Coordinates of C-alpha atoms in Angstrom, one line a residue:
Chain A
M9 CA -11.1 22.0 -47.3
L10 CA -9.3 19.1 -45.6
M11 CA -7.4 18.3 -48.8
S12 CA -6.4 21.9 -49.5
M13 CA -5.3 22.5 -45.9
D14 CA -5.4 26.3 -46.1
K15 CA -3.0 28.4 -44.2
E16 CA -5.3 29.3 -41.3
L17 CA -6.2 25.6 -40.8
L18 CA -2.5 24.7 -40.6
Q19 CA -1.9 27.5 -38.2
I20 CA -4.7 26.4 -35.9
I21 CA -3.4 22.8 -36.0
G22 CA 0.1 24.1 -35.2
V23 CA -1.1 26.2 -32.2
T24 CA -3.2 23.2 -30.9
L25 CA -0.3 20.8 -31.1
R26 CA 2.1 23.3 -29.5
M27 CA -0.3 24.0 -26.6
S28 CA -1.2 20.4 -26.0
F29 CA 2.4 19.2 -26.2
F30 CA 3.6 21.8 -23.6
S31 CA 0.6 21.3 -21.4
T32 CA 1.1 17.6 -21.3
L33 CA 4.9 17.8 -20.9
I34 CA 4.8 20.3 -18.0
S35 CA 1.9 18.6 -16.3
C36 CA 3.7 15.2 -16.5
L37 CA 7.0 16.7 -15.3
L38 CA 5.2 18.3 -12.3
G39 CA 2.6 15.6 -11.6
M40 CA 4.4 12.4 -12.1
P41 CA 7.2 12.9 -9.4
L42 CA 4.5 14.1 -7.0
G43 CA 2.3 11.0 -7.8
V44 CA 5.3 8.7 -7.3
L45 CA 6.1 10.4 -4.0
L46 CA 2.5 10.0 -2.9
G47 CA 2.5 6.4 -4.0
K48 CA 5.7 5.4 -2.3
S49 CA 5.7 7.3 0.9
S50 CA 3.5 7.5 3.9
F51 CA 3.2 10.7 5.8
K52 CA 0.6 12.7 7.8
G53 CA -1.8 14.5 5.5
K54 CA -1.3 12.1 2.6
G55 CA -5.0 11.1 2.6
T56 CA -6.0 14.8 2.5
I57 CA -3.7 15.5 -0.5
I58 CA -5.1 12.5 -2.4
K59 CA -8.6 13.7 -1.7
L60 CA -7.7 17.2 -2.8
T61 CA -6.2 16.0 -6.1
G62 CA -9.3 13.9 -6.6
T63 CA -11.4 17.0 -6.1
F64 CA -9.3 19.1 -8.5
M65 CA -9.7 16.4 -11.2
G66 CA -13.3 17.5 -11.4
L67 CA -12.4 21.2 -11.6
P68 CA -14.6 22.7 -14.3
P69 CA -12.3 24.1 -17.1
V70 CA -14.1 27.5 -17.1
V71 CA -13.4 27.9 -13.4
A72 CA -9.7 27.1 -14.0
G73 CA -9.8 29.6 -16.9
L74 CA -11.4 32.2 -14.7
I75 CA -8.8 31.8 -11.9
V76 CA -5.9 32.1 -14.4
Y77 CA -7.7 35.0 -16.2
M78 CA -7.9 36.9 -12.8
L79 CA -4.3 36.1 -12.0
F80 CA -2.9 37.4 -15.3
S81 CA -5.4 40.2 -16.1
K82 CA -4.0 43.8 -15.9
N83 CA -5.1 44.1 -12.2
G84 CA -4.1 40.6 -11.3
I85 CA -1.1 39.5 -9.1
L86 CA 0.7 38.4 -12.2
G87 CA -0.7 41.0 -14.6
S88 CA 2.8 42.6 -15.0
L89 CA 3.9 39.5 -17.0
D90 CA 1.5 40.6 -19.7
I91 CA 0.8 37.1 -21.1
L92 CA -3.0 37.1 -21.1
F93 CA -4.3 36.0 -24.5
T94 CA -1.2 34.1 -25.4
V95 CA -0.5 30.4 -25.9
E96 CA 1.7 30.5 -22.8
V97 CA -1.2 31.4 -20.5
M98 CA -3.4 28.8 -22.2
V99 CA -0.7 26.2 -21.3
I100 CA -0.8 27.5 -17.7
A101 CA -4.6 27.2 -17.5
Q102 CA -4.4 23.7 -18.9
C103 CA -1.7 22.6 -16.5
M104 CA -4.1 23.7 -13.7
L105 CA -6.6 21.2 -15.0
I106 CA -4.2 18.4 -16.0
V107 CA -1.6 18.3 -13.1
P108 CA -4.2 16.9 -10.6
V109 CA -5.2 14.2 -13.1
V110 CA -1.6 13.2 -13.6
I111 CA -0.9 13.2 -9.8
N112 CA -3.9 11.1 -9.0
L113 CA -3.5 8.5 -11.8
T114 CA 0.3 8.2 -11.1
H115 CA -0.4 7.7 -7.4
S116 CA -3.0 5.0 -8.1
I117 CA -0.5 3.2 -10.4
T118 CA 2.6 3.4 -8.3
S119 CA 0.9 2.6 -5.0
V120 CA -0.3 -0.8 -6.3
N121 CA 3.1 -2.5 -6.4
S122 CA 5.1 0.1 -4.6
A123 CA 5.5 -1.8 -1.3
C124 CA 7.1 -4.8 -3.0
L125 CA 9.3 -2.6 -5.2
I126 CA 10.5 -0.5 -2.3
E127 CA 11.2 -3.6 -0.2
T128 CA 13.2 -5.0 -3.1
A129 CA 15.0 -1.7 -3.6
K130 CA 15.8 -1.2 0.1
G131 CA 17.0 -4.8 0.2
L132 CA 19.5 -4.1 -2.6
N133 CA 20.6 -0.8 -0.9
F134 CA 19.3 1.3 -3.8
S135 CA 19.5 5.1 -3.3
K136 CA 16.2 7.1 -3.1
G137 CA 16.8 8.4 -6.6
K138 CA 17.4 5.0 -8.0
T139 CA 14.3 3.7 -6.3
A140 CA 12.2 6.5 -7.8
I141 CA 13.6 5.9 -11.3
L142 CA 12.8 2.2 -10.8
M143 CA 9.2 3.0 -9.8
L144 CA 8.8 5.0 -13.0
T145 CA 10.4 2.5 -15.3
E146 CA 8.6 -0.5 -13.8
N147 CA 5.3 1.3 -14.3
K148 CA 6.1 2.9 -17.7
T149 CA 3.3 1.2 -19.7
A150 CA 0.7 2.4 -17.2
L151 CA 2.3 5.8 -17.0
F152 CA 2.2 6.0 -20.7
S153 CA -1.6 5.9 -20.5
V154 CA -1.4 8.8 -18.0
V155 CA 0.5 10.8 -20.6
L156 CA -2.2 9.9 -23.1
S157 CA -5.0 10.9 -20.7
A158 CA -3.2 14.2 -20.1
F159 CA -2.8 14.8 -23.9
G160 CA -6.4 13.8 -24.5
R161 CA -7.7 16.2 -21.8
S162 CA -5.5 19.0 -23.2
I163 CA -6.3 18.7 -26.9
A164 CA -10.1 18.4 -26.2
E165 CA -10.3 21.2 -23.7
V166 CA -12.2 24.3 -24.7
G167 CA -13.5 26.3 -21.7
A168 CA -10.3 27.4 -20.1
V169 CA -8.4 28.1 -23.4
S170 CA -11.2 30.2 -24.9
L171 CA -11.3 32.3 -21.7
V172 CA -7.6 33.0 -21.3
G173 CA -6.6 32.7 -24.9
G174 CA -9.4 34.8 -26.3
N175 CA -9.7 32.7 -29.5
I176 CA -7.7 35.3 -31.4
Q177 CA -7.4 34.5 -35.1
W178 CA -3.8 33.7 -36.2
K179 CA -2.7 33.8 -32.6
T180 CA -4.5 31.8 -29.9
R181 CA -7.2 30.0 -31.9
V182 CA -7.0 26.3 -31.4
M183 CA -9.2 23.6 -32.9
T184 CA -11.8 23.3 -30.2
T185 CA -12.3 27.1 -30.0
A186 CA -12.4 27.3 -33.8
I187 CA -15.0 24.5 -33.9
M188 CA -17.2 26.5 -31.5
L189 CA -16.8 29.7 -33.4
E190 CA -17.5 28.1 -36.8
T191 CA -20.5 26.3 -35.4
N192 CA -21.9 29.6 -34.0
K193 CA -21.3 31.2 -37.4
G194 CA -23.1 28.3 -39.1
N195 CA -20.0 27.3 -41.0
F196 CA -20.6 23.6 -40.3
S197 CA -18.3 22.2 -43.0
F198 CA -15.2 24.0 -41.6
A199 CA -16.2 23.0 -38.0
L200 CA -16.6 19.4 -39.1
A201 CA -13.3 19.4 -40.9
L202 CA -11.6 20.6 -37.7
G203 CA -13.4 17.9 -35.7
I204 CA -12.2 15.2 -38.1
I205 CA -8.6 16.5 -37.9
L206 CA -8.8 16.6 -34.1
L207 CA -9.9 13.0 -34.1
L208 CA -7.2 12.0 -36.6
I209 CA -4.5 13.6 -34.3
S210 CA -5.9 11.7 -31.3
F211 CA -5.9 8.5 -33.3
T212 CA -2.3 9.0 -34.5
V213 CA -1.1 9.7 -31.0
N214 CA -2.9 6.5 -29.8
I215 CA -1.4 4.5 -32.6
I216 CA 2.1 5.7 -31.7
A217 CA 1.4 5.0 -28.0
S218 CA 0.2 1.5 -28.7
F219 CA 3.4 0.8 -30.7
A220 CA 5.5 2.1 -27.8
V221 CA 3.6 -0.1 -25.4
K222 CA 4.0 -3.2 -27.7
E223 CA 7.8 -2.6 -27.9
D224 CA 7.9 -2.4 -24.1
K225 CA 6.1 -5.7 -23.7
Q226 CA 8.5 -7.6 -25.9
Chain B
M8 CA 27.6 -8.1 14.3
I9 CA 23.9 -7.3 14.6
K10 CA 22.4 -6.7 18.0
L11 CA 18.6 -6.5 18.7
Q12 CA 17.3 -5.2 22.0
N13 CA 13.8 -5.1 23.3
I14 CA 12.2 -5.3 19.9
K15 CA 8.5 -4.9 19.7
K16 CA 6.4 -4.6 16.5
I17 CA 2.6 -4.0 16.8
Y18 CA 0.1 -4.2 13.9
G19 CA -3.2 -2.8 15.1
E20 CA -3.9 -4.6 18.4
R21 CA -1.6 -7.5 17.6
T22 CA 1.9 -7.7 18.9
V23 CA 3.6 -9.6 16.0
L24 CA 7.1 -9.4 17.5
N25 CA 8.4 -9.2 21.0
I26 CA 12.1 -10.0 21.4
D27 CA 14.1 -9.1 24.5
G28 CA 17.6 -9.7 23.0
L29 CA 19.1 -11.3 20.0
S30 CA 22.4 -11.1 18.2
F31 CA 24.0 -12.4 15.0
T32 CA 27.7 -12.8 14.3
K33 CA 29.3 -12.5 10.9
G34 CA 30.1 -15.9 9.5
E35 CA 27.2 -17.8 11.0
T36 CA 24.2 -19.2 9.2
V37 CA 21.0 -18.8 11.2
A38 CA 17.7 -20.4 10.2
I39 CA 14.6 -18.8 11.6
V40 CA 11.7 -21.2 11.7
G41 CA 8.1 -21.1 13.0
P42 CA 4.6 -21.4 11.8
N43 CA 2.9 -18.8 9.6
G44 CA 2.3 -15.5 11.5
S45 CA 5.0 -16.2 14.0
G46 CA 6.8 -13.0 13.1
K47 CA 9.7 -14.5 11.0
S48 CA 9.3 -12.1 8.0
T49 CA 8.7 -9.1 10.3
L50 CA 11.9 -9.9 12.2
L51 CA 13.9 -10.1 9.0
K52 CA 12.5 -6.8 7.8
I53 CA 13.5 -5.1 11.0
I54 CA 17.0 -6.6 10.9
A55 CA 17.4 -5.5 7.3
G56 CA 16.1 -2.0 8.1
V57 CA 13.2 -2.3 5.7
I58 CA 10.7 -1.5 8.4
K59 CA 11.2 0.0 11.9
S60 CA 10.3 -1.6 15.1
D61 CA 7.8 0.2 17.4
E62 CA 10.1 -0.3 20.4
G63 CA 13.7 -1.3 20.9
T64 CA 16.9 -0.9 18.9
V65 CA 18.9 -2.7 16.2
E66 CA 22.6 -2.0 16.5
T67 CA 24.8 -2.8 13.5
N68 CA 27.3 -1.3 11.2
S69 CA 27.2 -4.2 8.8
R70 CA 26.3 -4.0 5.2
M71 CA 23.3 -6.2 4.6
Y72 CA 21.5 -7.4 1.5
Y73 CA 17.9 -8.5 1.9
L74 CA 15.8 -10.8 -0.2
P75 CA 12.0 -10.2 0.4
Q76 CA 9.5 -13.1 0.2
Q77 CA 7.7 -11.5 -2.7
N78 CA 10.0 -11.0 -5.6
I79 CA 9.3 -8.6 -8.5
P80 CA 11.5 -9.1 -11.6
F81 CA 12.3 -5.7 -13.1
R82 CA 11.0 -5.0 -16.5
K83 CA 14.3 -5.8 -18.1
S84 CA 16.3 -8.7 -19.4
V85 CA 17.5 -11.3 -16.8
R86 CA 21.1 -10.1 -17.3
K87 CA 20.1 -6.4 -16.8
N88 CA 18.2 -7.4 -13.7
I89 CA 21.4 -8.6 -12.2
L90 CA 23.5 -5.7 -13.5
I91 CA 21.2 -3.0 -12.3
S92 CA 21.4 -4.4 -8.8
M93 CA 25.2 -4.5 -8.7
E94 CA 27.2 -1.7 -7.2
N95 CA 30.1 -0.4 -9.1
A96 CA 32.7 -3.1 -9.9
D97 CA 35.3 -3.5 -12.6
D98 CA 34.4 -7.1 -13.4
K99 CA 30.6 -6.6 -13.7
E100 CA 30.0 -8.8 -16.7
I101 CA 32.2 -11.7 -15.5
R102 CA 30.5 -11.7 -12.1
C103 CA 27.1 -11.4 -13.7
N104 CA 27.8 -14.5 -15.9
E105 CA 29.0 -16.4 -13.0
I106 CA 25.9 -15.8 -11.0
L107 CA 23.7 -16.6 -14.0
A108 CA 25.4 -19.9 -14.5
E109 CA 25.4 -20.7 -10.8
L110 CA 21.6 -20.2 -10.6
G111 CA 20.8 -22.0 -13.9
L112 CA 19.7 -18.8 -15.6
A113 CA 22.5 -18.5 -18.2
N114 CA 20.3 -19.7 -21.1
L115 CA 17.6 -17.1 -20.1
A116 CA 20.1 -14.2 -19.7
D117 CA 18.7 -12.2 -22.6
K118 CA 15.0 -13.0 -22.1
N119 CA 12.6 -10.5 -20.5
A120 CA 12.5 -11.3 -16.8
K121 CA 8.7 -10.7 -16.7
G122 CA 8.3 -14.0 -18.6
L123 CA 10.1 -16.1 -16.0
S124 CA 8.4 -18.8 -13.9
G125 CA 8.0 -18.4 -10.2
G126 CA 11.0 -20.6 -9.4
E127 CA 13.2 -18.8 -12.0
C128 CA 12.0 -15.5 -10.6
Q129 CA 13.1 -16.5 -7.2
R130 CA 16.6 -17.6 -8.4
L131 CA 16.9 -14.3 -10.3
A132 CA 15.9 -12.3 -7.1
L133 CA 18.6 -14.2 -5.2
G134 CA 21.1 -13.5 -8.0
R135 CA 20.4 -9.7 -7.6
V136 CA 21.4 -10.1 -4.0
L137 CA 24.4 -12.3 -4.4
I138 CA 26.0 -10.1 -7.1
N139 CA 26.9 -7.7 -4.3
E140 CA 29.3 -8.3 -1.4
G141 CA 27.8 -7.7 2.0
D142 CA 28.5 -8.7 5.6
F143 CA 25.1 -10.3 6.0
L144 CA 22.6 -11.9 3.7
V145 CA 19.0 -11.6 5.0
L146 CA 16.9 -14.0 3.1
D147 CA 13.1 -14.5 3.5
E148 CA 12.2 -18.0 2.4
P149 CA 14.8 -18.0 -0.5
S150 CA 13.5 -21.2 -2.1
S151 CA 9.8 -21.3 -1.3
A152 CA 8.8 -21.3 -5.0
A153 CA 11.6 -23.5 -6.3
D154 CA 11.5 -27.1 -7.3
I155 CA 14.0 -29.7 -6.0
E156 CA 16.6 -28.8 -8.6
G157 CA 16.1 -25.0 -8.1
T158 CA 16.3 -25.5 -4.3
E159 CA 19.6 -27.2 -4.7
M160 CA 20.9 -24.4 -6.9
I161 CA 19.8 -21.8 -4.4
E162 CA 21.3 -23.6 -1.4
N163 CA 24.6 -24.2 -3.3
A164 CA 24.8 -20.5 -4.3
I165 CA 24.2 -19.4 -0.8
R166 CA 26.9 -21.8 0.5
K167 CA 29.4 -20.7 -2.1
Y168 CA 28.7 -17.0 -1.5
K169 CA 29.2 -17.5 2.2
D170 CA 32.5 -19.4 1.7
K171 CA 33.7 -16.7 -0.6
T172 CA 32.8 -13.7 1.4
G173 CA 32.7 -15.0 5.0
C174 CA 29.4 -13.2 5.5
G175 CA 26.6 -14.1 7.9
V176 CA 23.4 -15.6 6.6
I177 CA 20.0 -15.0 8.3
M178 CA 17.2 -16.8 6.6
T179 CA 13.7 -17.9 7.2
T180 CA 12.4 -21.3 6.0
H181 CA 9.5 -23.7 6.3
S182 CA 11.8 -26.5 5.3
P183 CA 13.4 -28.3 8.3
V184 CA 15.7 -30.1 5.9
Q185 CA 17.0 -26.8 4.6
A186 CA 17.4 -25.4 8.1
L187 CA 19.4 -28.4 9.2
K188 CA 21.4 -28.6 6.0
L189 CA 22.5 -24.9 5.9
A190 CA 22.3 -23.5 9.4
E191 CA 24.6 -23.7 12.3
R192 CA 22.0 -22.2 14.5
V193 CA 18.2 -22.4 14.5
I194 CA 15.8 -20.0 16.1
M195 CA 12.2 -21.0 16.6
L196 CA 9.6 -18.3 16.8
C197 CA 6.1 -18.6 18.1
D198 CA 3.7 -15.7 18.3
G199 CA 6.5 -13.2 17.9
K200 CA 8.6 -14.7 20.7
I201 CA 11.8 -16.8 20.6
V202 CA 11.0 -20.2 22.0
E203 CA 14.2 -22.0 21.0
D204 CA 17.6 -20.8 20.0
G205 CA 20.5 -23.3 19.6
R206 CA 22.4 -25.7 17.4
P207 CA 20.2 -27.7 15.1
E208 CA 21.3 -31.1 16.6
E209 CA 20.7 -29.9 20.1
L210 CA 17.2 -28.7 19.2
L211 CA 16.4 -32.0 17.5
I212 CA 17.5 -34.1 20.4
N213 CA 16.6 -31.9 23.3
P214 CA 14.3 -29.0 22.8
K215 CA 13.9 -26.8 25.8
T216 CA 10.2 -26.0 25.6
Q217 CA 7.1 -28.1 25.1
W218 CA 6.2 -25.9 22.2
G219 CA 9.5 -26.7 20.6
K220 CA 9.0 -30.4 21.1
K221 CA 5.6 -30.3 19.5
F222 CA 6.9 -28.2 16.6
I223 CA 9.8 -30.5 15.9
S224 CA 7.6 -33.6 16.2
K225 CA 5.8 -32.3 13.0
W226 CA 9.0 -32.1 11.0
K227 CA 9.3 -34.7 8.3
L228 CA 13.0 -35.3 8.0

């Protein structure tokens, strides 16, 4: 089955990659600047925000899925958008799970050497924007691992995406939900094949990442 | 001109800085000396605007460049470390090469700055400051990690920069030799307070306070 790569399998892989890519991208775009901000500034309520993001890191996927489901269902506040059971809403549900992870990890990374960096940047009269870019570039190896964590969480997630995506064949079925379905049907070989592909994708992403980190260290 | 008035900085229950009045004029080189924890670095940070004092004011309209005690090389080549720190100028590359040569970093220009030794790192950090033109250089122990040769390069570079720009230099140091060699004025700090402020030769011969006398007696010149 793996060798033949039937159409449905390719479609499931495509949806999975599309969803994981956008979930990771959006989560990093939202979470990293906030994490840097938390890492480099001190303000009232900062501790509470950090504790909150820490708490949301442990948000059960089904709960996130349920919240997003209620928001986007016909009677929900955002029901008029009519995007329930689409890849878009699956990305939204995943972002709810991944953004706190990205914020928290980015904050931990940038707060370690932020004081020294900020002092240096202030001493050289760098603008706030230049300082923020410096913080990101100086920590890019560590931040790369945040991107990997976000991608890992996204590609392996099943609870939220099955709730809001509905695991619809040829539409919102991703590898994790397909594995669950095929296992329930007793179609273990197909489930296992999907599992192997899932692992291969993760492995490939990690290999690419390790090359990028190696390049950076040289 | 930089004018400090009634400056107080408190960390927890400890007052680390308590200065009634202090001013610096463009063109003068001032060395701030004193034992560890006397408030030297805190004073420099307040002057440079890196931290705020809890009380008092710093009046200035001078452009300052500050070199912190802890130097982080940016994750770039030595050359790019200098170039990124430079404000817009037409002769960027020429000036960068001059600074690199002056600080003995020319042969390391294309190496990753993360691989530099402590002393080289310190020279690079100074290079990032000297590439710009300011009214004041605020330097926190600019040669603490450098060897004899490195210290000489750093001192020469500071002198040359000052001669070229006419800027003021405010620096902390634990080296009395350096203070006497570079500075026209020495300020002694003890427990956050100024105990001596004058020309180096005056302080050497006739310190005003007992504490000053005791401190100078420990200097190995």
